[in-house]
Amino acid sequence: MDHFLYRDGALYAEDLPVTEIAAEVGTPFYCYSTATLERHFRLFDEALEGTDHLVCYAMKAASNQAILKTLAAVGAGMDVVSGGEYARAKAAGVPGDKIVFSGVGKTEDEIELALSGGIRQFNVESEPEMAAISAVATRLGATAPIAIRVNPDVDAKTHAKIATGKSENKFGIPISRAREVYALAASLPGLDVVGIDVHIGSQLTQLEPFELAYNKVAELTETLRADGHNIRRLDLGGGLGIPYERSNSAPPLPVEYGAMVKKTLGHLECEIEIEPGRLIAGNAGIMVSKVIYVKSGEDREFLIIDGAMNDLIRPAMYEAHHDIVPVQEPEPGQEPARYDIVGPVCESGDTFAKARDLATLEAGDLVAFRSAGAYGAVMSSEYNSRPLIPEVLVKGDQFAVIRQRPTYEEMINRDSIPAWL
Ligand SMILES: *Cc1c(COP(=O)(O)O)cnc(C)c1O
């Protein structure tokens, strides 16, 4: 459930008509709902009730400072994958001991930043990275808490570009080599081996791949404990999917996921961490765009809108589906019209949907892309010199612009001209 619903024929974000926000900030823009963000965080938190746990929001899904502060205020930790994200989490007031650092290519500068500022744990993805963390920690006279990300070689049954748990993926160390790598970790200075980490992919729509992976983690926990390692924390990654296509998909609920976690791992008495991103932010955001032209092609109608692939790249990058709805609800019984929905960018890939049935629309009408809160604004660019679109956060009947649309001048002035020109 989210808080983008029709009331009297108009789409609302919580208690605000979307048209009202559009009139003030202009289109296109991203709009997030505070109540939905908080609700989704709580669903996970409650799903793990009864176990010692921390929900670390995977902030790469949507990392605006206002979103981070909203989630931190209800108790979220953060999962970061870069020095920039670490700095964002700290700037939003998240204490270091609630920040987990993931990612395959942490640089020495990033490691130092996190060790100096405080870190809950590094999720280590390779032996050379482990050596680097050990070296930096030793140099700083610090101890780095680490978990080692194991690759359990399970098929997450998701889109190939977001599957991470097969042996051919670049992530983690093969679970078959785990004992050897944990032994190496125990022998290096400056490291405190606290646990095991696993993350098999994103937009998973079944529990089975998680369960396969977590059973392997349970077995590994016992093996590593028998080897003398004090395994006390299990980081289970993120990845639970959302219903992008409301008419025909129903991924597992956080409560079902939580029950499975307790069933597979509860007996180990470890602290549980999870790192959901998409499920917290995805349906908490929409992208609102305006129809510029309706163009008749030879055998189809194109809806040319002012949002484009640079603003929301998921359809172009992952063939992703987004439900697209008119902001003015169609009259009941109105015949749908069929459109290819495209943006103005000079690429054929700038297509959001083909042959999509929608209400009959005209230039000037607004549409909303549902489920655009995760991997939306964060993946946007200024390709075609289209300024980054604004982000807006709604809370009840209030809204605030949480990232301004830059002017053309501000965009251009980010470049600098060498002395010889
Ligand atoms: C991307 C990522 C997540 C979040 O995945 P979602 O599908 O958004 O829940 C969690 N952990 C790691 C290590 C990731 O790379």
Coordinates of C-alpha atoms and ligand atoms in Angstrom, one line a residue:
M1 CA 0.0 0.0 0.0
D2 CA 1.2 3.5 -0.7
H3 CA -0.2 7.0 -0.3
F4 CA -0.7 7.9 -4.0
L5 CA -4.5 7.5 -4.4
Y6 CA -7.3 9.1 -6.4
R7 CA -9.7 11.3 -4.5
D8 CA -12.7 12.6 -6.4
G9 CA -11.0 11.8 -9.7
A10 CA -7.6 13.5 -8.9
L11 CA -4.4 11.8 -7.9
Y12 CA -3.2 12.8 -4.5
A13 CA 0.2 12.4 -2.8
E14 CA -1.0 11.9 0.8
D15 CA -3.3 14.9 1.4
L16 CA -2.1 17.0 -1.5
P17 CA -3.4 17.0 -5.1
V18 CA -0.5 16.2 -7.4
T19 CA -1.6 19.0 -9.8
E20 CA -1.1 21.5 -7.0
I21 CA 2.6 20.4 -6.6
A22 CA 3.1 20.4 -10.3
A23 CA 1.7 23.9 -10.6
E24 CA 4.3 25.1 -8.1
V25 CA 7.5 23.2 -9.1
G26 CA 6.9 22.5 -12.8
T27 CA 7.2 19.1 -14.5
P28 CA 8.9 16.7 -14.5
F29 CA 9.6 16.0 -10.9
Y30 CA 9.9 13.2 -8.4
C31 CA 7.5 13.2 -5.5
Y32 CA 7.9 11.0 -2.3
S33 CA 5.5 10.2 0.5
T34 CA 6.8 10.4 4.0
A35 CA 4.1 8.1 5.3
T36 CA 4.9 5.4 2.7
L37 CA 8.7 5.6 3.5
E38 CA 8.0 5.2 7.2
R39 CA 5.4 2.5 6.7
H40 CA 7.8 0.4 4.6
F41 CA 10.6 0.7 7.1
R42 CA 8.3 -0.3 9.9
L43 CA 7.1 -3.4 8.0
F44 CA 10.6 -4.7 7.9
D45 CA 11.3 -3.7 11.5
E46 CA 8.2 -5.4 12.7
A47 CA 8.8 -8.5 10.5
L48 CA 12.0 -9.1 12.5
E49 CA 10.5 -8.4 15.9
G50 CA 11.7 -10.8 18.6
T51 CA 15.2 -11.0 17.1
D52 CA 18.1 -8.7 17.7
H53 CA 18.1 -6.8 14.4
L54 CA 18.9 -3.6 12.5
V55 CA 17.2 -2.6 9.2
C56 CA 19.9 -0.7 7.2
Y57 CA 18.2 1.1 4.4
A58 CA 20.2 0.6 1.1
M59 CA 20.4 4.2 0.4
K60 CA 21.6 3.8 -3.2
A61 CA 17.9 3.3 -4.0
A62 CA 17.1 7.0 -3.1
S63 CA 19.6 9.0 -1.2
N64 CA 18.2 12.5 -0.9
Q65 CA 19.2 14.0 2.6
A66 CA 15.5 14.5 3.4
I67 CA 14.7 10.8 2.7
L68 CA 17.6 9.7 4.8
K69 CA 16.6 11.9 7.7
T70 CA 13.0 10.7 7.5
L71 CA 14.1 7.1 7.7
A72 CA 16.8 7.7 10.3
A73 CA 14.2 9.4 12.5
V74 CA 12.2 6.1 12.7
G75 CA 15.3 4.1 13.5
A76 CA 16.9 3.0 10.2
G77 CA 20.6 2.3 9.9
M78 CA 22.1 2.8 6.4
D79 CA 23.8 0.5 3.9
V80 CA 26.3 2.6 1.9
V81 CA 28.3 1.6 -1.2
S82 CA 30.6 4.6 -1.6
G83 CA 32.4 7.3 0.3
G84 CA 29.8 9.8 -1.1
E85 CA 27.0 7.7 0.4
Y86 CA 28.8 7.4 3.7
A87 CA 29.2 11.2 3.8
R88 CA 25.5 11.6 3.0
A89 CA 24.5 9.2 5.8
K90 CA 26.7 11.1 8.3
A91 CA 25.3 14.4 7.0
A92 CA 21.8 13.2 7.7
G93 CA 22.8 12.5 11.3
V94 CA 23.1 8.7 11.1
P95 CA 25.7 7.5 13.7
G96 CA 28.6 5.5 12.4
D97 CA 27.6 2.5 14.4
K98 CA 24.5 2.2 12.3
I99 CA 26.3 2.4 8.9
V100 CA 27.3 -0.7 7.0
F101 CA 29.7 -0.3 4.1
S102 CA 29.1 -2.6 1.1
G103 CA 30.4 -2.7 -2.4
V104 CA 33.2 -4.5 -4.4
G105 CA 35.6 -1.6 -4.9
K106 CA 36.1 0.4 -1.7
T107 CA 39.2 2.6 -2.1
E108 CA 41.7 3.3 0.6
D109 CA 40.4 6.8 0.9
E110 CA 36.8 5.5 1.4
I111 CA 38.0 3.0 4.0
E112 CA 39.8 5.7 5.9
L113 CA 36.8 8.0 5.8
A114 CA 34.6 5.3 7.3
L115 CA 37.1 4.2 9.9
S116 CA 37.7 7.7 11.1
G117 CA 34.0 8.6 11.1
G118 CA 32.8 5.4 12.7
I119 CA 31.4 2.3 11.0
R120 CA 29.3 -0.6 12.1
Q121 CA 31.0 -3.0 9.7
F122 CA 32.6 -3.3 6.3
N123 CA 31.2 -6.0 4.1
V124 CA 34.3 -7.3 2.5
E125 CA 34.1 -8.7 -1.0
S126 CA 37.6 -10.0 -1.8
E127 CA 41.0 -10.8 -0.3
P128 CA 42.8 -7.8 -1.7
E129 CA 40.1 -5.6 -0.3
M130 CA 40.5 -7.3 3.1
A131 CA 44.2 -6.6 3.0
A132 CA 43.5 -3.0 2.2
I133 CA 41.1 -2.6 5.1
S134 CA 43.6 -4.3 7.4
A135 CA 46.4 -2.0 6.2
V136 CA 44.4 1.2 6.6
A137 CA 43.1 0.1 10.1
T138 CA 46.6 -0.7 11.2
R139 CA 48.0 2.6 10.0
L140 CA 45.2 4.5 11.9
G141 CA 45.6 2.3 15.0
A142 CA 42.0 1.3 14.6
T143 CA 40.1 -2.0 14.5
A144 CA 37.8 -2.6 11.5
P145 CA 34.7 -4.7 12.1
I146 CA 34.2 -6.9 9.0
A147 CA 31.8 -9.4 7.6
I148 CA 32.7 -11.3 4.5
R149 CA 30.3 -11.3 1.7
V150 CA 29.9 -14.8 0.4
N151 CA 28.5 -15.7 -3.0
P152 CA 26.2 -18.7 -2.4
D153 CA 25.8 -19.5 -6.1
V154 CA 22.0 -19.4 -6.1
D155 CA 19.8 -18.2 -9.0
A156 CA 17.9 -15.2 -7.7
K157 CA 15.4 -15.5 -10.7
T158 CA 15.5 -11.8 -11.4
H159 CA 16.8 -9.6 -14.3
A160 CA 20.4 -10.6 -15.2
K161 CA 21.6 -7.0 -14.6
I162 CA 20.5 -7.1 -11.0
A163 CA 21.3 -10.7 -10.1
T164 CA 24.4 -10.8 -7.8
G165 CA 24.4 -14.2 -6.2
K166 CA 25.6 -16.5 -9.0
S167 CA 29.2 -17.6 -9.2
E168 CA 29.6 -15.7 -12.5
N169 CA 28.8 -12.4 -10.8
K170 CA 31.5 -10.1 -9.5
F171 CA 30.1 -10.0 -6.0
G172 CA 31.5 -11.7 -2.9
I173 CA 33.8 -14.7 -2.5
P174 CA 32.6 -18.2 -3.5
I175 CA 31.0 -19.8 -0.5
S176 CA 33.2 -22.9 -1.2
R177 CA 36.3 -20.8 -0.3
A178 CA 34.8 -19.2 2.8
R179 CA 36.7 -21.2 5.4
E180 CA 40.0 -20.3 3.8
V181 CA 39.2 -16.6 3.5
Y182 CA 37.9 -16.4 7.1
A183 CA 41.1 -18.0 8.3
L184 CA 43.1 -15.4 6.4
A185 CA 40.9 -12.6 8.0
A186 CA 41.6 -14.0 11.5
S187 CA 45.3 -13.8 10.8
L188 CA 45.4 -10.2 9.6
P189 CA 46.0 -7.3 12.0
G190 CA 43.4 -4.5 12.5
L191 CA 40.3 -6.7 11.7
D192 CA 37.5 -7.9 13.9
V193 CA 35.6 -10.6 12.1
V194 CA 32.0 -10.1 13.3
G195 CA 29.9 -12.0 10.8
I196 CA 28.8 -13.1 7.4
D197 CA 27.2 -11.1 4.6
V198 CA 25.1 -12.2 1.6
H199 CA 23.1 -10.3 -1.0
I200 CA 21.9 -12.3 -4.0
G201 CA 20.2 -9.6 -6.1
S202 CA 17.4 -7.2 -6.4
Q203 CA 13.7 -7.3 -7.3
L204 CA 13.3 -10.9 -6.1
T205 CA 9.7 -11.9 -6.4
Q206 CA 10.0 -15.3 -4.6
L207 CA 11.2 -16.3 -1.2
E208 CA 12.8 -19.5 -2.4
P209 CA 16.2 -18.1 -3.6
F210 CA 16.6 -16.2 -0.3
E211 CA 15.8 -19.4 1.6
L212 CA 18.3 -21.4 -0.4
A213 CA 21.0 -18.7 0.3
Y214 CA 20.1 -18.3 4.0
N215 CA 20.3 -22.1 4.5
K216 CA 23.8 -22.0 3.1
V217 CA 24.6 -19.1 5.4
A218 CA 23.2 -21.1 8.4
E219 CA 25.4 -24.1 7.6
L220 CA 28.5 -21.8 7.1
T221 CA 27.9 -20.1 10.4
E222 CA 28.1 -23.5 12.2
T223 CA 31.2 -24.4 10.2
L224 CA 33.0 -21.1 10.9
R225 CA 32.1 -21.3 14.6
A226 CA 33.6 -24.8 14.8
D227 CA 36.7 -23.3 13.2
G228 CA 36.9 -20.8 16.1
H229 CA 35.4 -17.7 14.6
N230 CA 33.1 -15.7 16.7
I231 CA 30.3 -15.3 14.2
R232 CA 27.7 -13.1 15.9
R233 CA 26.1 -11.0 13.1
L234 CA 24.4 -12.0 9.8
D235 CA 23.8 -9.4 7.2
L236 CA 21.2 -10.8 4.8
G237 CA 21.3 -8.1 2.2
G238 CA 18.3 -6.6 0.5
G239 CA 16.5 -7.5 -2.7
L240 CA 12.8 -8.1 -1.8
G241 CA 10.8 -7.1 -4.9
I242 CA 7.9 -4.7 -5.3
P243 CA 4.8 -5.0 -7.5
Y244 CA 5.7 -2.8 -10.4
E245 CA 2.8 -4.1 -12.4
R246 CA -0.1 -4.0 -9.9
S247 CA -2.5 -5.9 -12.0
N248 CA -0.5 -9.1 -12.1
S249 CA 2.2 -9.4 -9.5
A250 CA 2.3 -10.0 -5.8
P251 CA 5.8 -10.5 -4.4
P252 CA 6.2 -11.8 -0.9
L253 CA 5.5 -9.4 2.0
P254 CA 8.1 -8.3 4.5
V255 CA 6.3 -10.2 7.2
E256 CA 6.6 -13.5 5.2
Y257 CA 10.3 -12.7 4.5
G258 CA 10.8 -12.1 8.2
A259 CA 9.2 -15.4 9.2
M260 CA 11.4 -17.2 6.7
V261 CA 14.5 -15.4 8.2
K262 CA 13.6 -16.5 11.7
K263 CA 12.9 -20.1 10.5
T264 CA 16.2 -20.5 8.7
L265 CA 18.5 -18.5 11.0
G266 CA 16.8 -17.9 14.3
H267 CA 18.4 -20.8 16.1
L268 CA 21.9 -19.3 15.6
E269 CA 21.2 -16.4 18.0
C270 CA 22.9 -14.0 15.7
E271 CA 22.2 -10.3 15.4
I272 CA 20.3 -9.9 12.0
E273 CA 20.9 -7.1 9.6
I274 CA 18.9 -6.6 6.4
E275 CA 19.5 -4.0 3.7
P276 CA 16.2 -3.3 1.8
G277 CA 16.3 -0.4 -0.6
R278 CA 13.7 -0.9 -3.3
L279 CA 10.9 -2.1 -1.1
I280 CA 11.3 1.0 1.2
A281 CA 11.6 3.7 -1.4
G282 CA 10.1 2.2 -4.6
N283 CA 6.4 2.7 -4.1
A284 CA 7.1 5.7 -1.9
G285 CA 7.8 7.8 -5.0
I286 CA 6.3 8.8 -8.3
M287 CA 7.6 10.7 -11.2
V288 CA 5.2 13.3 -12.6
S289 CA 5.5 14.3 -16.2
K290 CA 3.5 16.4 -18.7
V291 CA 2.3 15.5 -22.1
I292 CA 4.0 17.8 -24.6
Y293 CA 2.6 16.4 -27.8
V294 CA 0.4 13.6 -29.0
K295 CA 2.0 12.5 -32.3
S296 CA 0.4 10.2 -34.8
G297 CA 2.8 7.7 -36.3
E298 CA 2.0 5.4 -39.2
D299 CA 0.5 2.6 -37.1
R300 CA 0.6 4.0 -33.6
E301 CA 0.1 7.1 -31.4
F302 CA 3.1 8.5 -29.5
L303 CA 2.6 10.3 -26.3
I304 CA 5.7 12.6 -26.1
I305 CA 6.2 13.7 -22.5
D306 CA 8.6 16.0 -20.8
G307 CA 10.2 13.3 -18.7
A308 CA 12.9 11.2 -20.4
M309 CA 15.4 8.4 -20.0
N310 CA 17.8 10.7 -18.3
D311 CA 15.3 11.3 -15.6
L312 CA 14.2 7.7 -15.2
I313 CA 16.5 5.2 -16.8
R314 CA 15.0 1.9 -15.6
P315 CA 12.9 1.2 -18.7
A316 CA 15.8 1.8 -21.0
M317 CA 18.4 0.0 -18.8
Y318 CA 16.4 -3.0 -17.5
E319 CA 13.4 -3.1 -19.8
A320 CA 11.6 -2.3 -16.6
H321 CA 7.9 -1.8 -16.4
H322 CA 6.3 1.2 -14.6
D323 CA 2.6 1.6 -14.3
I324 CA 1.8 5.0 -15.8
V325 CA -1.4 6.7 -14.7
P326 CA -3.2 9.9 -15.6
V327 CA -3.2 12.4 -12.8
Q328 CA -6.8 13.2 -13.7
E329 CA -8.6 9.9 -13.3
P330 CA -10.5 8.9 -16.5
E331 CA -14.3 8.9 -16.3
P332 CA -15.7 5.4 -15.7
G333 CA -16.5 3.7 -19.0
Q334 CA -14.2 5.9 -21.0
E335 CA -12.6 3.9 -23.9
P336 CA -8.8 3.6 -23.3
A337 CA -6.4 4.9 -25.9
R338 CA -3.2 3.0 -26.8
Y339 CA 0.1 4.9 -26.8
D340 CA 3.8 4.4 -27.1
I341 CA 5.0 6.7 -24.3
V342 CA 8.3 8.3 -25.1
G343 CA 10.6 11.1 -23.9
P344 CA 12.3 13.9 -25.9
V345 CA 15.8 12.5 -25.8
C346 CA 17.5 11.7 -29.1
E347 CA 17.7 7.9 -28.6
S348 CA 15.1 5.3 -29.6
G349 CA 15.8 3.8 -26.2
D350 CA 14.0 6.8 -24.7
T351 CA 10.8 4.8 -24.6
F352 CA 8.9 4.2 -21.4
A353 CA 6.2 1.9 -22.7
K354 CA 5.0 0.5 -25.9
A355 CA 1.3 0.0 -26.8
R356 CA 0.2 1.0 -23.3
D357 CA -3.6 1.4 -22.7
L358 CA -4.2 4.7 -21.0
A359 CA -7.0 7.3 -20.8
T360 CA -7.2 9.5 -23.9
L361 CA -4.8 12.3 -23.2
E362 CA -4.0 15.7 -24.7
A363 CA -1.0 18.1 -24.6
G364 CA -0.8 19.6 -21.1
D365 CA -2.2 16.6 -19.3
L366 CA -0.2 15.1 -16.4
V367 CA 0.8 11.5 -16.0
A368 CA 2.5 9.8 -13.0
F369 CA 5.0 6.9 -13.1
R370 CA 4.3 4.7 -10.2
S371 CA 7.0 2.9 -8.3
A372 CA 9.6 5.4 -9.3
G373 CA 11.0 6.1 -5.8
A374 CA 13.8 3.6 -6.0
Y375 CA 16.6 3.8 -8.6
G376 CA 14.9 6.8 -10.1
A377 CA 16.3 10.2 -9.1
V378 CA 19.6 8.6 -8.1
M379 CA 20.2 7.2 -11.5
S380 CA 19.3 10.4 -13.3
S381 CA 21.7 12.5 -15.4
E382 CA 21.7 15.6 -17.4
Y383 CA 22.1 13.9 -20.8
N384 CA 20.9 16.1 -23.6
S385 CA 21.6 19.0 -21.1
R386 CA 18.3 18.4 -19.5
P387 CA 18.7 19.8 -15.9
L388 CA 18.2 17.2 -13.1
I389 CA 14.6 17.2 -12.2
P390 CA 13.4 18.4 -8.7
E391 CA 12.6 16.1 -5.8
V392 CA 9.7 16.9 -3.6
L393 CA 8.8 15.3 -0.2
V394 CA 5.2 15.3 1.0
K395 CA 4.1 14.9 4.6
G396 CA 0.3 15.1 5.1
D397 CA -0.8 18.3 3.5
Q398 CA 2.6 19.8 3.4
F399 CA 5.3 19.5 0.7
A400 CA 8.9 20.7 0.4
V401 CA 11.2 20.8 -2.6
I402 CA 14.1 18.6 -1.3
R403 CA 16.3 19.1 -4.4
Q404 CA 15.9 22.2 -6.6
R405 CA 15.9 22.0 -10.4
P406 CA 19.1 23.8 -11.4
T407 CA 18.8 26.7 -13.8
Y408 CA 20.5 26.4 -17.2
E409 CA 23.1 28.8 -15.9
E410 CA 23.8 26.7 -12.8
M411 CA 24.1 23.7 -15.0
I412 CA 26.5 25.4 -17.4
N413 CA 28.6 27.0 -14.7
R414 CA 29.6 23.6 -13.4
D415 CA 31.9 23.4 -16.3
S416 CA 35.1 25.5 -16.3
I417 CA 37.0 26.9 -19.1
P418 CA 40.8 26.3 -19.4
A419 CA 43.0 29.4 -19.5
W420 CA 43.9 28.8 -23.1
L421 CA 40.4 29.3 -24.3
Ligands
LIG1 C1 21.6 -2.8 -4.0 C2 21.9 -3.5 -2.7 C3 20.9 -3.6 -1.7 C4 19.5 -3.2 -1.9 O1 18.8 -4.0 -2.8 P1 17.2 -3.7 -3.0 O2 16.8 -4.6 -4.1 O3 17.1 -2.3 -3.4 O4 16.6 -4.0 -1.7 C5 21.3 -4.2 -0.5 N1 22.6 -4.6 -0.3 C6 23.5 -4.5 -1.2 C7 24.9 -5.0 -0.9 C8 23.2 -3.9 -2.5 O5 24.2 -3.8 -3.4

